Amino acid sequence: MLYNIFIDPFMQMGGAPDLLVQTLWEGLVSGVLYALIALGFVLIFKASGVFNFAQGIMVVFAALTLVGFHEKGVPAWIAVILTLGVMYVLALAVERVVLRPLVNQPDIILFMATFGLTYVLIGIGEFIFGGEPKQMITEQLFLPRGAIDVKMLGGRVTFQKLDIAAAVIATVMIGALAAFFQYTRIGRALRAVADSHKAALSVGISLNQIWAIVWFAAGIVALITGVMWGARSEVSFGLDIIALKALPVLILGGFTSIPGAIVGGLIIGIGEKIAEFYWGPLVGGGIENWIAYVIALGFLMVRPQGLFGDKIIERI
Amino acid sequence: MKKYLTMTALAAVTTLAATAMPAQAQDSIYVPLLTYRTGPFAGSGIHIANGMHDYLQMLNQRDGGIGGVKIAIEECETGYDTKKGVECYESTKGKNPVVYNPYSTGITLQLIPKAAVDKVPVLSMAYGLSAAADGTNFPWIFNPPATYWDGASVFIKHVAAVEGGLEKLRGKTIGLVHLDAPFGKEPIPVLEAMAKKYEFTLKLYPVPAAQMQNQGSVWLSIRRDRVDWIYNQGWGAMNPTAVKEAVKNNFPMDKLVGVWWAGGDDDARAGEAGAKGYKTLNFHNTGNTFPVMQDILKHVIDKNLSQAKREQVGENLYNRGVYNSMLIAEAIRTAQKITGKKAVNGEDVRRGFEALNITEARLKEMGMEGFANPMKITCEDHSGQNKVFVSQWDGTKYVKASDWMDPIKDVVRPLIEAEAKEYVSKDAGWPKRAVACEKAS
């Protein structure tokens, strides 16, 4: 048994290095996409201290809206712009109807409100688009298809062009958002809001405006995530479960850190694939789902605030 | 005052409606359909729900119901969630239902102990607990035309036919990609038994519900294990993802065989051109040229009485729903014949199921010649272990790709009896069969 746990997986890695590279690649792609989902959560948490439970359904809603517009005969790129418009209207509506009336309420109330928002979006989504899964308009968005087979390390490693595109687009998106919030005026305002609502208000920052902006940014992230996951599988209400994969990423990276979301996503993505592939068979497989939490909790034992989370010291 | 009057009027209407229910029940036969048009499994559930509803609606429109009695069809949305399914059951059982269709193995497992108590049979058509095919121990549960264990055995038979005989299975590696849920795990015992008997290696690849659309590692493991054949016991969003991953990993599509629930047209379409050759088990044909389908188009679709689009009539899962409702209708018809009553109840329909014998002539009468195979249920065998065939995706639709095949009965039936005995032995209060066997059975 000890041999199977501590020796054999490493022997397998050495014996078939091409499969190790393939597993690492699969983990990397998943990790970048997890990071993207986690980023949606981080943005909103930083601005309002709310864990947005609705982020998953926003992914589904954005992807369905895009496909829905295209089904109505709207060209793909115009459908993208219209979908962004819908996500902007949604951000404004959330700020006006959900957040503004709940200012100064305890965080748990705001969290529960996002719970409610989830079910409202599920209902609206099913009412407008129906429950049937849809195919992502991969070709119309000029996303590449097919694969590149590379002979290496005595075997072959397959890189799906869509996965390469997903990794590149997600990386660019993460970089752009990080830069936007690091170097722009709005970004500085967001960080001020994240530090203290009252202090931000006292220097003239509009909370309402910041909230609308971050919810819209989270909507953009949701659309890109929806396009990428939808292209890898299909666009259905099942996608919102995938968004929960961001939870261990957030536990690991910290709820307030953009670099944390990125590094956390990569660690979880690669970690769960390696664990499932090499150690999964020892317990009958299917460990990918929970091993991510084990990895995250393992890190928490060393750094309770997450890898990049703020260390909060409160007087008691 | 106005508010008081409104409340009084509402109360009066509610009371009237409640007292009117029994009268309505006499004039109709109530068939609740536990369906799911929402959630991650809606992609499969919607088509089946449409097929089930439309066949019964067609009987209402064309024939005025069954034996002159209208069918009261009511759908209850479960979202493929066991808790919601049980809620649907509890909220409808007071309306004199004649049969329940849980459409989920998880919900079926919950309803099995309730059926005998509430005296309403459960039809888990080709799903649910395989061991419930033992009618001696499960007189209220019916799972025709075949169980998951029968299906898995037909898959093995098909592999053997392609490879050149059962003896050629020796040394092969056969994988089971399955939803990590009661439904997905069902075929494991019979595949393990056959792996032992025919000396092939069985590899299991569970897919948790949360990972349905994220199967990268599963298919990487399949590549590592050099699996020769895959049996896919998947449902909902898991199936199109599995087909896509198989295409992506260059797994030979004609060696990927889905259980009959993994045969949605949308499941195969997801793999685009690469999905050509994908196989699935089946027990009815596809297409809308059968007279029964033409009647559905004429009496239901053309009158806007369905939620299905015209082009979906004839797709695999739509036809599955039609087949399911045909079984319900035939059990009701048989019950009417046995009892001489028009408005039958659950106890009568249970007798109808047990005496069900759908012959070639009856299929022709129903406009289903060539659509399905004759089938029969007996008191002892509630599935009938009927024949199954393999369908193959030709790039646009499923086509029949094998002859009708019997399950490997000498392996499956003893397992069913042993498992049924074990299930019953675990429940000290499990009632002994108290109902007589129909003579027609």
mmCIF file of N, CA and C in Angstrom, chain B residues 199-248:
data_model
loop_
_atom_site.group_PDB
_atom_site.id
_atom_site.type_symbol
_atom_site.label_atom_id
_atom_site.label_comp_id
_atom_site.label_asym_id
_atom_site.label_seq_id
_atom_site.Cartn_x
_atom_site.Cartn_y
_atom_site.Cartn_z
ATOM 1 N N GLU B 199 -13.004 -13.221 -18.290
ATOM 2 C CA GLU B 199 -11.580 -12.904 -18.083
ATOM 3 C C GLU B 199 -11.105 -11.640 -18.810
ATOM 4 N N PHE B 200 -11.910 -10.580 -18.726
ATOM 5 C CA PHE B 200 -11.412 -9.280 -19.196
ATOM 6 C C PHE B 200 -11.190 -8.386 -17.984
ATOM 7 N N THR B 201 -10.437 -7.328 -18.184
ATOM 8 C CA THR B 201 -10.172 -6.398 -17.083
ATOM 9 C C THR B 201 -11.214 -5.284 -17.127
ATOM 10 N N LEU B 202 -11.829 -5.036 -15.987
ATOM 11 C CA LEU B 202 -12.821 -3.963 -15.920
ATOM 12 C C LEU B 202 -12.216 -2.763 -15.204
ATOM 13 N N LYS B 203 -12.284 -1.610 -15.846
ATOM 14 C CA LYS B 203 -11.794 -0.370 -15.218
ATOM 15 C C LYS B 203 -12.976 0.560 -15.013
ATOM 16 N N LEU B 204 -13.060 1.156 -13.829
ATOM 17 C CA LEU B 204 -14.174 2.050 -13.526
ATOM 18 C C LEU B 204 -13.703 3.507 -13.547
ATOM 19 N N TYR B 205 -14.495 4.348 -14.175
ATOM 20 C CA TYR B 205 -14.170 5.779 -14.242
ATOM 21 C C TYR B 205 -15.378 6.593 -13.773
ATOM 22 N N PRO B 206 -15.496 6.802 -12.462
ATOM 23 C CA PRO B 206 -16.642 7.582 -11.965
ATOM 24 C C PRO B 206 -16.507 9.058 -12.308
ATOM 25 N N VAL B 207 -17.615 9.669 -12.653
ATOM 26 C CA VAL B 207 -17.641 11.109 -12.946
ATOM 27 C C VAL B 207 -18.613 11.765 -11.957
ATOM 28 N N PRO B 208 -18.104 12.495 -10.962
ATOM 29 C CA PRO B 208 -19.018 13.166 -10.022
ATOM 30 C C PRO B 208 -19.895 14.177 -10.765
ATOM 31 N N ALA B 209 -21.107 14.395 -10.253
ATOM 32 C CA ALA B 209 -22.046 15.303 -10.939
ATOM 33 C C ALA B 209 -21.415 16.675 -11.167
ATOM 34 N N ALA B 210 -20.614 17.132 -10.191
ATOM 35 C CA ALA B 210 -20.011 18.460 -10.321
ATOM 36 C C ALA B 210 -18.931 18.497 -11.403
ATOM 37 N N GLN B 211 -18.476 17.317 -11.833
ATOM 38 C CA GLN B 211 -17.408 17.259 -12.839
ATOM 39 C C GLN B 211 -17.938 16.832 -14.213
ATOM 40 N N MET B 212 -19.255 16.801 -14.355
ATOM 41 C CA MET B 212 -19.839 16.293 -15.608
ATOM 42 C C MET B 212 -19.276 16.981 -16.834
ATOM 43 N N GLN B 213 -19.011 18.289 -16.703
ATOM 44 C CA GLN B 213 -18.540 19.043 -17.856
ATOM 45 C C GLN B 213 -17.045 19.327 -17.777
ATOM 46 N N ASN B 214 -16.373 18.516 -16.990
ATOM 47 C CA ASN B 214 -14.940 18.714 -16.771
ATOM 48 C C ASN B 214 -14.295 17.337 -16.639
ATOM 49 N N GLN B 215 -14.288 16.567 -17.755
ATOM 50 C CA GLN B 215 -13.884 15.158 -17.695
ATOM 51 C C GLN B 215 -12.463 14.907 -18.190
ATOM 52 N N GLY B 216 -11.650 15.958 -18.255
ATOM 53 C CA GLY B 216 -10.304 15.834 -18.812
ATOM 54 C C GLY B 216 -9.507 14.682 -18.222
ATOM 55 N N SER B 217 -9.465 14.587 -16.880
ATOM 56 C CA SER B 217 -8.621 13.549 -16.262
ATOM 57 C C SER B 217 -9.154 12.154 -16.514
ATOM 58 N N VAL B 218 -10.484 12.030 -16.594
ATOM 59 C CA VAL B 218 -11.072 10.708 -16.834
ATOM 60 C C VAL B 218 -10.573 10.161 -18.169
ATOM 61 N N TRP B 219 -10.602 10.996 -19.186
ATOM 62 C CA TRP B 219 -10.241 10.509 -20.521
ATOM 63 C C TRP B 219 -8.734 10.367 -20.677
ATOM 64 N N LEU B 220 -8.002 11.096 -19.870
ATOM 65 C CA LEU B 220 -6.548 10.910 -19.843
ATOM 66 C C LEU B 220 -6.223 9.549 -19.206
ATOM 67 N N SER B 221 -6.980 9.203 -18.175
ATOM 68 C CA SER B 221 -6.797 7.907 -17.528
ATOM 69 C C SER B 221 -7.148 6.779 -18.495
ATOM 70 N N ILE B 222 -8.174 7.001 -19.287
ATOM 71 C CA ILE B 222 -8.570 5.984 -20.275
ATOM 72 C C ILE B 222 -7.437 5.776 -21.283
ATOM 73 N N ARG B 223 -6.817 6.886 -21.670
ATOM 74 C CA ARG B 223 -5.684 6.781 -22.612
ATOM 75 C C ARG B 223 -4.533 6.008 -21.958
ATOM 76 N N ARG B 224 -4.248 6.325 -20.703
ATOM 77 C CA ARG B 224 -3.154 5.645 -20.002
ATOM 78 C C ARG B 224 -3.429 4.146 -19.876
ATOM 79 N N ASP B 225 -4.684 3.805 -19.566
ATOM 80 C CA ASP B 225 -5.015 2.399 -19.300
ATOM 81 C C ASP B 225 -5.209 1.588 -20.586
ATOM 82 N N ARG B 226 -5.059 2.240 -21.723
ATOM 83 C CA ARG B 226 -5.213 1.558 -23.023
ATOM 84 C C ARG B 226 -6.498 0.731 -23.060
ATOM 85 N N VAL B 227 -7.579 1.404 -22.794
ATOM 86 C CA VAL B 227 -8.885 0.732 -22.738
ATOM 87 C C VAL B 227 -9.346 0.399 -24.154
ATOM 88 N N ASP B 228 -9.850 -0.832 -24.314
ATOM 89 C CA ASP B 228 -10.280 -1.260 -25.652
ATOM 90 C C ASP B 228 -11.706 -0.808 -25.967
ATOM 91 N N TRP B 229 -12.585 -0.927 -24.978
ATOM 92 C CA TRP B 229 -13.977 -0.548 -25.189
ATOM 93 C C TRP B 229 -14.462 0.253 -23.982
ATOM 94 N N ILE B 230 -15.359 1.171 -24.237
ATOM 95 C CA ILE B 230 -15.938 1.963 -23.145
ATOM 96 C C ILE B 230 -17.452 1.808 -23.153
ATOM 97 N N TYR B 231 -18.011 1.598 -21.973
ATOM 98 C CA TYR B 231 -19.468 1.625 -21.802
ATOM 99 C C TYR B 231 -19.785 2.889 -21.003
ATOM 100 N N ASN B 232 -20.624 3.725 -21.573
ATOM 101 C CA ASN B 232 -20.917 5.013 -20.936
ATOM 102 C C ASN B 232 -22.285 4.991 -20.271
ATOM 103 N N GLN B 233 -22.284 4.978 -18.942
ATOM 104 C CA GLN B 233 -23.540 5.033 -18.194
ATOM 105 C C GLN B 233 -23.691 6.481 -17.709
ATOM 106 N N GLY B 234 -23.993 7.349 -18.678
ATOM 107 C CA GLY B 234 -24.068 8.773 -18.356
ATOM 108 C C GLY B 234 -25.443 9.337 -18.610
ATOM 109 N N TRP B 235 -25.636 10.571 -18.121
ATOM 110 C CA TRP B 235 -26.950 11.215 -18.226
ATOM 111 C C TRP B 235 -26.738 12.731 -18.223
ATOM 112 N N GLY B 236 -27.649 13.418 -18.855
ATOM 113 C CA GLY B 236 -27.595 14.876 -18.842
ATOM 114 C C GLY B 236 -26.343 15.409 -19.502
ATOM 115 N N ALA B 237 -25.796 16.465 -18.892
ATOM 116 C CA ALA B 237 -24.644 17.149 -19.490
ATOM 117 C C ALA B 237 -23.399 16.269 -19.542
ATOM 118 N N MET B 238 -23.426 15.134 -18.835
ATOM 119 C CA MET B 238 -22.250 14.257 -18.862
ATOM 120 C C MET B 238 -22.031 13.652 -20.255
ATOM 121 N N ASN B 239 -23.126 13.342 -20.959
ATOM 122 C CA ASN B 239 -22.992 12.617 -22.229
ATOM 123 C C ASN B 239 -22.340 13.418 -23.352
ATOM 124 N N PRO B 240 -22.834 14.629 -23.657
ATOM 125 C CA PRO B 240 -22.161 15.365 -24.736
ATOM 126 C C PRO B 240 -20.699 15.636 -24.418
ATOM 127 N N THR B 241 -20.391 15.837 -23.113
ATOM 128 C CA THR B 241 -18.995 16.072 -22.729
ATOM 129 C C THR B 241 -18.169 14.810 -22.967
ATOM 130 N N ALA B 242 -18.739 13.648 -22.632
ATOM 131 C CA ALA B 242 -18.011 12.388 -22.845
ATOM 132 C C ALA B 242 -17.741 12.178 -24.328
ATOM 133 N N VAL B 243 -18.741 12.448 -25.154
ATOM 134 C CA VAL B 243 -18.553 12.270 -26.604
ATOM 135 C C VAL B 243 -17.470 13.233 -27.106
ATOM 136 N N LYS B 244 -17.537 14.484 -26.634
ATOM 137 C CA LYS B 244 -16.526 15.470 -27.054
ATOM 138 C C LYS B 244 -15.128 15.043 -26.617
ATOM 139 N N GLU B 245 -15.025 14.580 -25.371
ATOM 140 C CA GLU B 245 -13.708 14.170 -24.852
ATOM 141 C C GLU B 245 -13.179 12.961 -25.612
ATOM 142 N N ALA B 246 -14.083 12.031 -25.956
ATOM 143 C CA ALA B 246 -13.655 10.846 -26.709
ATOM 144 C C ALA B 246 -13.096 11.274 -28.064
ATOM 145 N N VAL B 247 -13.790 12.208 -28.707
ATOM 146 C CA VAL B 247 -13.326 12.713 -30.013
ATOM 147 C C VAL B 247 -11.963 13.376 -29.834
ATOM 148 N N LYS B 248 -11.884 14.222 -28.804
ATOM 149 C CA LYS B 248 -10.664 14.981 -28.534
ATOM 150 C C LYS B 248 -9.471 14.054 -28.278
#
